[in-house]
Coordinates of C-alpha atoms in Angstrom, one line a residue:
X130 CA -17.5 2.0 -2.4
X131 CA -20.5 4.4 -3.3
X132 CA -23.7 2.9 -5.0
X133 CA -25.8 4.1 -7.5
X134 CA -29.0 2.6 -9.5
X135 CA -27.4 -0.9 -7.8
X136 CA -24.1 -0.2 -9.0
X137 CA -20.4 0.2 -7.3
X138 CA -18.3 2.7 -7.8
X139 CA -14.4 2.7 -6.7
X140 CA -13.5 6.5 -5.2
X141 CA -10.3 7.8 -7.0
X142 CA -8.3 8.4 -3.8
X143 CA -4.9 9.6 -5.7
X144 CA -7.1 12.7 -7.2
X145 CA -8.3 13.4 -3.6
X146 CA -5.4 13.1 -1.5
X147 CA -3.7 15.7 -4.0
X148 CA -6.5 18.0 -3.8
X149 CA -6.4 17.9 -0.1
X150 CA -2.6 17.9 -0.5
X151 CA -2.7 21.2 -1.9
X152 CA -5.1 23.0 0.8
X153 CA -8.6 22.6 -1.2
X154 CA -11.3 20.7 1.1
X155 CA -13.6 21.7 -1.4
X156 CA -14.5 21.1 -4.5
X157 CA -15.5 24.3 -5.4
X158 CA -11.8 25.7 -4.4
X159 CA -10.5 23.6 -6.7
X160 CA -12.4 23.8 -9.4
X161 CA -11.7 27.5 -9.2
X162 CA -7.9 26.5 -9.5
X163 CA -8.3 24.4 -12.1
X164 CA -10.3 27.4 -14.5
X165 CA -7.7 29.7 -13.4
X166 CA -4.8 27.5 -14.9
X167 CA -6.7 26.4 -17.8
X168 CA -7.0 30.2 -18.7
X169 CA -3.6 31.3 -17.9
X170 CA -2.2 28.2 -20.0
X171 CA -4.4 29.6 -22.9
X172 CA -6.3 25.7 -22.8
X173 CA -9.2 27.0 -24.9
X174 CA -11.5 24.0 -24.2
X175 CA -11.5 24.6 -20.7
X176 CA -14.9 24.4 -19.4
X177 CA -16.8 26.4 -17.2
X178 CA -16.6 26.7 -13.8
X179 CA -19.6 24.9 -13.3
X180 CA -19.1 21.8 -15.1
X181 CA -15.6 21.7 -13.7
X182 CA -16.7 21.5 -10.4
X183 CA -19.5 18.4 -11.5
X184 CA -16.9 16.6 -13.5
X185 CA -14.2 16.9 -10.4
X186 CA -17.3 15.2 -8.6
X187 CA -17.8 12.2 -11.0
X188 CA -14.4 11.9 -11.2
X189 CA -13.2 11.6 -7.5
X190 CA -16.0 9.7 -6.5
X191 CA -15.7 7.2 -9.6
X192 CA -19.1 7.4 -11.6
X193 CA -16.6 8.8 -14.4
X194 CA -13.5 7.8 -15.8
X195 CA -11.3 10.8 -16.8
X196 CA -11.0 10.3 -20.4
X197 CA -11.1 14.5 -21.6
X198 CA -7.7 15.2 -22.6
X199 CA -8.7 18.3 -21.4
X200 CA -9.6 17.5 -17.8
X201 CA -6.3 14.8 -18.0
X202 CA -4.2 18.4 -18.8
X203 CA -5.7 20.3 -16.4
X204 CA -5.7 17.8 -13.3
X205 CA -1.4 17.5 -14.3
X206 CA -1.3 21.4 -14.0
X207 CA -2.9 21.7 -10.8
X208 CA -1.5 19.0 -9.1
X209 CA 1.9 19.2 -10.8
X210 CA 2.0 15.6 -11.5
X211 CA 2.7 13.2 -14.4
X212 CA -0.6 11.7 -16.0
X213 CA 1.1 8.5 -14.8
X214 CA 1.0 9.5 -11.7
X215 CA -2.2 10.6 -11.7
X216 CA -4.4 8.3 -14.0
X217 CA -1.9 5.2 -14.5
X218 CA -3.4 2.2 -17.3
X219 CA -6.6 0.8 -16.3
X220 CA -6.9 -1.6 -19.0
X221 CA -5.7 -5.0 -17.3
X222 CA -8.2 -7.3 -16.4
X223 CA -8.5 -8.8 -12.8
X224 CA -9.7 -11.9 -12.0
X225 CA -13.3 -12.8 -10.8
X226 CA -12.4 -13.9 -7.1
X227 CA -11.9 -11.0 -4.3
X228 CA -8.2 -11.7 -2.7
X229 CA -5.1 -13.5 -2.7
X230 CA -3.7 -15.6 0.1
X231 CA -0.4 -15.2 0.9
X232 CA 2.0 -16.3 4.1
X233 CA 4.9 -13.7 4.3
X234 CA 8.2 -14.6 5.6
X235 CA 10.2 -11.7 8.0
X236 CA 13.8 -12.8 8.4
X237 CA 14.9 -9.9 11.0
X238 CA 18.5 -10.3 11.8
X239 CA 20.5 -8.9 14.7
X240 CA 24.1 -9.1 15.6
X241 CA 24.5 -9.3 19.3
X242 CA 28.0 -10.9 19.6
X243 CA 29.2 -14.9 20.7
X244 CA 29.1 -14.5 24.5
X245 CA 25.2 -13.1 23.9
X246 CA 24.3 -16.1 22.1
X247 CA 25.8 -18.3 24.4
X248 CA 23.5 -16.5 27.0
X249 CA 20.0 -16.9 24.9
X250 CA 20.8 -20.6 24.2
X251 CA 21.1 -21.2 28.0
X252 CA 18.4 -18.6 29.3
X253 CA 15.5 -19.5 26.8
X254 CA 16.9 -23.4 26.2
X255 CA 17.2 -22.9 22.6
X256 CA 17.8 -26.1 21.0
X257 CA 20.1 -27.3 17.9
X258 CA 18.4 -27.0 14.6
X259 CA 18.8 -30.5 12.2
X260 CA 18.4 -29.9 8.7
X261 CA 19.8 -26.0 8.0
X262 CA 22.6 -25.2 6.2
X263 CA 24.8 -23.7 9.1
X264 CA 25.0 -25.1 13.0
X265 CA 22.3 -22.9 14.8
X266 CA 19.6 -23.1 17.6
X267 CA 16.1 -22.1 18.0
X268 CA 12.9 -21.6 19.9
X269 CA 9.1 -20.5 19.7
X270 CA 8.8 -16.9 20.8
X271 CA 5.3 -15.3 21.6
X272 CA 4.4 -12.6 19.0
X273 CA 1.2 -10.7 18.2
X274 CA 1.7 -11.0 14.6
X275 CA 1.7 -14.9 14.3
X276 CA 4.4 -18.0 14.7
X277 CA 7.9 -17.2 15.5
X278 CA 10.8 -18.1 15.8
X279 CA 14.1 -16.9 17.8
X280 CA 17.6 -18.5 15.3
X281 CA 21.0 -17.5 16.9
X282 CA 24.2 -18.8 15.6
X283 CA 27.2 -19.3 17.3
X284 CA 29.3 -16.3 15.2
X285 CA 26.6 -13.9 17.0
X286 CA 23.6 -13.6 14.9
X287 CA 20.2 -13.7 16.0
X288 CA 17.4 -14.0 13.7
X289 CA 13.5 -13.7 14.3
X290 CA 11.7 -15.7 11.4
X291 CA 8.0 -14.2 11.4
X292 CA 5.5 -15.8 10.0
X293 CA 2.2 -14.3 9.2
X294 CA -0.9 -16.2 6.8
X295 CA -2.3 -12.9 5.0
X296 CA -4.9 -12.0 2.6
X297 CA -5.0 -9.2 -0.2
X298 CA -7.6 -7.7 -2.5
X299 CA -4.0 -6.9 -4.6
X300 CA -0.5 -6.6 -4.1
X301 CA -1.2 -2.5 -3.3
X302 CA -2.4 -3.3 0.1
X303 CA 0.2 -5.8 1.0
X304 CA 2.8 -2.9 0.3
X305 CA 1.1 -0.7 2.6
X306 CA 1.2 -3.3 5.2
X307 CA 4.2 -4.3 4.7
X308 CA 5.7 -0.5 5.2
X309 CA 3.8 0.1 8.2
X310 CA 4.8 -3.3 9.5
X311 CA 8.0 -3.5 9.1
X312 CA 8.6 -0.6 11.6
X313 CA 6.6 -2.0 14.3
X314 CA 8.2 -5.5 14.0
X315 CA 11.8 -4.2 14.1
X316 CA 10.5 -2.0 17.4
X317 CA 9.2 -4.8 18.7
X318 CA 12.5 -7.7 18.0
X319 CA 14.8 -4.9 19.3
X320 CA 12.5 -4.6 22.3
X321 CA 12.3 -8.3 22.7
X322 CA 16.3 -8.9 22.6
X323 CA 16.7 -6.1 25.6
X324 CA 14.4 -8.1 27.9
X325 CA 16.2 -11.1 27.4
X326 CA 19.8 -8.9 27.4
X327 CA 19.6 -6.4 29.3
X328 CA 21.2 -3.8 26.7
X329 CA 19.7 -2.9 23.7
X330 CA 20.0 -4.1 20.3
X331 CA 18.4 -2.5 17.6
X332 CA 17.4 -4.5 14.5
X333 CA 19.2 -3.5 11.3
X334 CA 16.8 -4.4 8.9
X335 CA 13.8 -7.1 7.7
X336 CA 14.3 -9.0 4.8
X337 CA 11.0 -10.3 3.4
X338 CA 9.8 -13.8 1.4
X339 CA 6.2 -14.3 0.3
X340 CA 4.7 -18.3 -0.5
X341 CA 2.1 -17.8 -2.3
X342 CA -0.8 -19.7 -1.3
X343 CA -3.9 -18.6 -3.3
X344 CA -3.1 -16.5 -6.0
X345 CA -6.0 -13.9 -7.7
X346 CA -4.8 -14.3 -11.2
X347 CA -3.8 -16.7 -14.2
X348 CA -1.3 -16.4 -16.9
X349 CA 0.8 -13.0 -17.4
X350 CA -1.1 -11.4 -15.0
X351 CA -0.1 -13.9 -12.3
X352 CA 3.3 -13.1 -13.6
X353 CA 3.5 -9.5 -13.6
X354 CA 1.6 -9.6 -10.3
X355 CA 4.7 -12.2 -8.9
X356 CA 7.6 -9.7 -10.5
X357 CA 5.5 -7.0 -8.5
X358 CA 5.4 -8.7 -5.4
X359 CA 8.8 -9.5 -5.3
X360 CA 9.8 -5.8 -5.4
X361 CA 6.9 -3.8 -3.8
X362 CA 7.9 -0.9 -3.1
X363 CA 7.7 0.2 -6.2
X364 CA 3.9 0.8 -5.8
X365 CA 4.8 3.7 -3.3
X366 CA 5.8 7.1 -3.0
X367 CA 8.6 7.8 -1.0
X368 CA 6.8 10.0 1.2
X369 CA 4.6 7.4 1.6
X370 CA 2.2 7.7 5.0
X371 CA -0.8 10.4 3.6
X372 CA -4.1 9.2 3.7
X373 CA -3.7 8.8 -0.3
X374 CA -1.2 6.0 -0.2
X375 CA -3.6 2.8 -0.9
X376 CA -4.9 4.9 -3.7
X377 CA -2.2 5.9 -5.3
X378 CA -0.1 2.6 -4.9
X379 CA -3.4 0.7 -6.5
X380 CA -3.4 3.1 -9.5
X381 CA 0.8 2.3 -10.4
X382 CA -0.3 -1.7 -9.8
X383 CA -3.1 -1.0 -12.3
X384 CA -1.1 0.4 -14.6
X385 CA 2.0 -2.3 -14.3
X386 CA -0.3 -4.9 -14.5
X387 CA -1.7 -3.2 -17.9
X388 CA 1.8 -2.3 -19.2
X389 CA 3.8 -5.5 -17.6
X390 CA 6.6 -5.4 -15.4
X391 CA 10.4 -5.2 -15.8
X392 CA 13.1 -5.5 -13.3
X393 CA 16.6 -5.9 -14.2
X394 CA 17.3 -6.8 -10.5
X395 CA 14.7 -9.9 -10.8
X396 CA 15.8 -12.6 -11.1
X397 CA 13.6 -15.6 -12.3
X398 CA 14.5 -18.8 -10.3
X399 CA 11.1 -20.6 -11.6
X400 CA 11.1 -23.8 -13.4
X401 CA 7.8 -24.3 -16.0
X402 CA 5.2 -26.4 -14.8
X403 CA 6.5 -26.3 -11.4
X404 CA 6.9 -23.8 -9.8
X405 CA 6.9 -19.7 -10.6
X406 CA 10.1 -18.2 -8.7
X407 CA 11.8 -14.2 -8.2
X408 CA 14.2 -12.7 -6.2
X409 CA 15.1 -9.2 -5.3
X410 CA 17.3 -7.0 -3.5
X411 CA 13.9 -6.3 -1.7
X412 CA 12.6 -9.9 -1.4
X413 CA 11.8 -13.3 -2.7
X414 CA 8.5 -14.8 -3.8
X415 CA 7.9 -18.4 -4.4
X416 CA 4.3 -19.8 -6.1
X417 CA 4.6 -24.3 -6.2
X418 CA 2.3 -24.7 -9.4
X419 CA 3.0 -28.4 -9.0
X420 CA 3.8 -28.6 -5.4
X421 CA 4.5 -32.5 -5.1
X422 CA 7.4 -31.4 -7.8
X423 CA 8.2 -28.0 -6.2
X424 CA 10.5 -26.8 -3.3
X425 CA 8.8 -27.5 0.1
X426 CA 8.5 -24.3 2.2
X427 CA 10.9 -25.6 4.7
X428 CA 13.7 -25.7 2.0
X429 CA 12.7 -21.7 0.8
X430 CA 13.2 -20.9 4.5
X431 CA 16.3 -22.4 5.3
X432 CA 18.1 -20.6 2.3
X433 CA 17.3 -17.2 3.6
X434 CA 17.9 -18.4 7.3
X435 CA 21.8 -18.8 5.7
X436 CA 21.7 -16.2 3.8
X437 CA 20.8 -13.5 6.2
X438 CA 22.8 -14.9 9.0
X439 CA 26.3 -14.9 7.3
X440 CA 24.8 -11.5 5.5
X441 CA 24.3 -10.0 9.0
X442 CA 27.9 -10.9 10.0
X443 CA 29.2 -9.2 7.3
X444 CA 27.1 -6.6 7.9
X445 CA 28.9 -6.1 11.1
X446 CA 31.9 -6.8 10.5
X447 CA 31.9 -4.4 7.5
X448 CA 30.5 -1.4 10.0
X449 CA 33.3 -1.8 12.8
X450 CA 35.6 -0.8 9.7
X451 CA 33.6 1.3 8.4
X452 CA 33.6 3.3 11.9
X453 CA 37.4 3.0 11.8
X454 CA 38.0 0.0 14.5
X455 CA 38.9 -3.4 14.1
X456 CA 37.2 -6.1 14.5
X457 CA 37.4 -8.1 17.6
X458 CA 36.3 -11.8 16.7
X459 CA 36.8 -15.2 18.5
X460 CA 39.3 -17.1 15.9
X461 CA 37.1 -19.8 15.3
X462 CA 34.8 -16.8 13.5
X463 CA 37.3 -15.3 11.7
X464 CA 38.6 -15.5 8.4
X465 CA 39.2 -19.0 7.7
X466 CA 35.9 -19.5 9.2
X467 CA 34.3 -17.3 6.8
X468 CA 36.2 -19.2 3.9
X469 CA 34.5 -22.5 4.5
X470 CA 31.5 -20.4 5.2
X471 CA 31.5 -19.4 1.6
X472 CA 32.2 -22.6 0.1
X473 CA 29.0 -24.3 1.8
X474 CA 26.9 -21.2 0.2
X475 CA 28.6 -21.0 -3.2
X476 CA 29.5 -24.8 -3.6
X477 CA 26.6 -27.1 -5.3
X478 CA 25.9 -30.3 -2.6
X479 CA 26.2 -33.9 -3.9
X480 CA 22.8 -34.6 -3.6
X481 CA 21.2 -30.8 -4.4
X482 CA 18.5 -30.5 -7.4
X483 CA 18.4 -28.1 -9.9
X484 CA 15.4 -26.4 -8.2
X485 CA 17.5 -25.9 -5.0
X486 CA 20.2 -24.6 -7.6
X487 CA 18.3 -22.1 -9.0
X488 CA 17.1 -20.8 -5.8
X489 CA 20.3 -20.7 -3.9
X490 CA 22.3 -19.1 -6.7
X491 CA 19.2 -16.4 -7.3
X492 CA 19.4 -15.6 -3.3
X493 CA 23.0 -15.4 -3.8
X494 CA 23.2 -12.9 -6.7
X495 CA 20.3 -10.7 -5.6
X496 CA 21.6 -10.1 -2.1
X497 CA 25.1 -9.2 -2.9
X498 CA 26.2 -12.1 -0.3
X499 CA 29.6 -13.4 -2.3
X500 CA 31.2 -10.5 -2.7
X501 CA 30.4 -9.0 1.2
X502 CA 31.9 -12.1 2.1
X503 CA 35.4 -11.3 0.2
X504 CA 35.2 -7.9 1.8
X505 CA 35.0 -9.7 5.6
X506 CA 37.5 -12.2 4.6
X507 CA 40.0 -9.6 2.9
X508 CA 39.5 -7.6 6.4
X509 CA 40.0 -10.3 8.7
X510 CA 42.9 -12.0 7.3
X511 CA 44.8 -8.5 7.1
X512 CA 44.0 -8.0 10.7
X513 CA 45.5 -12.3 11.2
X514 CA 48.7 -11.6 9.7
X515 CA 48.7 -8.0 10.8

């Protein structure tokens, strides 16, 4: 941040990355731009060249908010963006303390078939897992990022569970990170699994869980700022890796967190005085408010270890059809298999609470789990009786 007479100023980074996105290094170029459009448009306030080229200064570099309807018109012109886009709500008010604490969950599954399983569990003496929801095995693994974990199930799944204790000045920066990441921890699982294999197997995708630990706001902020953290992406442009992506993705969480945020895909799996609870195609988040009364972390994990292990099966099983082969399954794996595999997921235990109710039903729905399950079970019992 730049100082002045003592104070901060925050430099508007989504006005200079488009200026440098169109060509002009300098000011002065586009302040040239700008008079030429606000002439050609007929914009009769448009100021002189001079003072456009001053304001563009207080402007980029923060002494000056851009409040002139007529600087708002002209900056949408030039850079051929929405004022959205460009100035976003700035009205929602942020907490007093500096960051968040978070510790994000990877779940990055990888279908490498029963006979390679039975390989890693005798190679890297995995061991069997007590307390999850399906009959796995698992071991520590060395990664840069933090603690982790190799899962593999017998059907042919292996999952890396990442886990990495993080901390945000806002939900913007996690979403950067969590882009940039997310490439170089698929890389690196696929790389681990050919060292261990010997052929490669490419990871097919990263599904991510956030526990939050500290949060940085109170009230509806801490809601919105949950609902957006649950689905971040949507702080991002989908050409998102120019030098103006922090910037802009901080101007869209300013404005959400002004405006409130709304998700038909959310689903709230939060019960009041508790515990504060979404998920997402994109993710799940998870804040214990009362955490003697709350889900324990270990319980959060385990439903996604289930989920994403019978959800990379499917995955699989869907693509081999998909590709136009069948699929080639031991008959302990295959359809009937699957049934039972479906009725642990969808049935409610004796014993289960209504927290671990809400959360395994809201996994259920937002990842689309029950119904690729009736696809792999319609395919393999055709191919059974077949």
């Amino acid at each position: 941040m730049s100082q002045e007479d003592g104070r901060q100023f925050r430099p508007n980074l989504v006005l200079i990355d488009h200026r440098r996105r169109r060509g002009w290094e300098s000011r002065r170029k586009a302040a040239r731009e700008l008079h030429r459009l606000g002439q050609k448009h007929g914009i009769r306030e448009t100021p002189a060249l001079e003072s456009i080229e001053k304001a563009m200064y207080r402007h980029e570099t923060g002494r000056a908010a851009i409040t002139d309807p007529v600087y708002r018109q002209l900056y949408c012109l030039a850079y051929d963006a929405t004022p959205h886009d460009l100035f976003g709500a700035f009205e929602a008010v942020e907490d007093s303390r500096d960051h968040f604490v978070v510790r994000s969950h990877k779940f990055i599954p990888t279908f490498v078939g029963t006979e390679a399983v039975v390989r890693l569990i005798a190679d890297l003496d995995l061991t069997p897992q007590l307390g999850q929801w399906t009959d796995c095995h698992s071991t520590s693994v060395e990664h840069p990022g933090g603690p982790c974990d190799m899962y593999a199930w017998p059907f042919g799944v292996v999952i890396y569970h990442l886990v990495e204790e993080l901390e945000f000045p806002n939900v913007a920066a996690l979403a950067v990170w969590r882009q940039a990441s997310y490439r170089d921890n698929m890389l690196w699982t696929s790389d681990d699994l050919e060292a261990h294999l010997g052929t490669p197997h490419p990871a097919s995708y990263i599904l991510g869980a956030y526990w939050m630990v500290k949060p940085l706001w109170s009230g509806g902020l801490l809601d919105t700022a949950l609902r957006i953290l649950c689905t971040p992406k949507v702080l991002l442009r989908r050409d998102s890796d120019g030098d103006g992506t922090l910037g802009h993705a901080e101007l869209v969480e300013r404005s959400l967190m002004a405006e409130g945020y709304e998700h038909g895909e959310i689903v709230d799996f939060g019960i009041k005085g508790v515990s504060s609870g979404y998920a997402s195609w994109s993710g799940v988040v998870y804040y214990p408010t009362a955490p003697d009364r709350a889900l324990t972390e270990g319980e959060f994990v385990a439903c996604e270890l289930a989920t994403q292990s019978l959800w990379a099966y499917c995955e699989f099983l869907n693509s081999q059809i998909e590709a136009g082969r069948d699929p080639v399954v031991p008959p302990e794996y295959g359809w009937r298999f699957l049934r039972g595999m479906r009725s642990r997921m969808t049935t409610p235990r004796p014993r289960e609470t209504g927290q671990h109710r809400s959360l395994r039903n809201a996994v259920l729905q937002t990842s689309d789990l029950v119904p690729h399950l009736a696809q792999a079970i319609e395919t393999l019992r055709e191919l059974n009786e077949g």
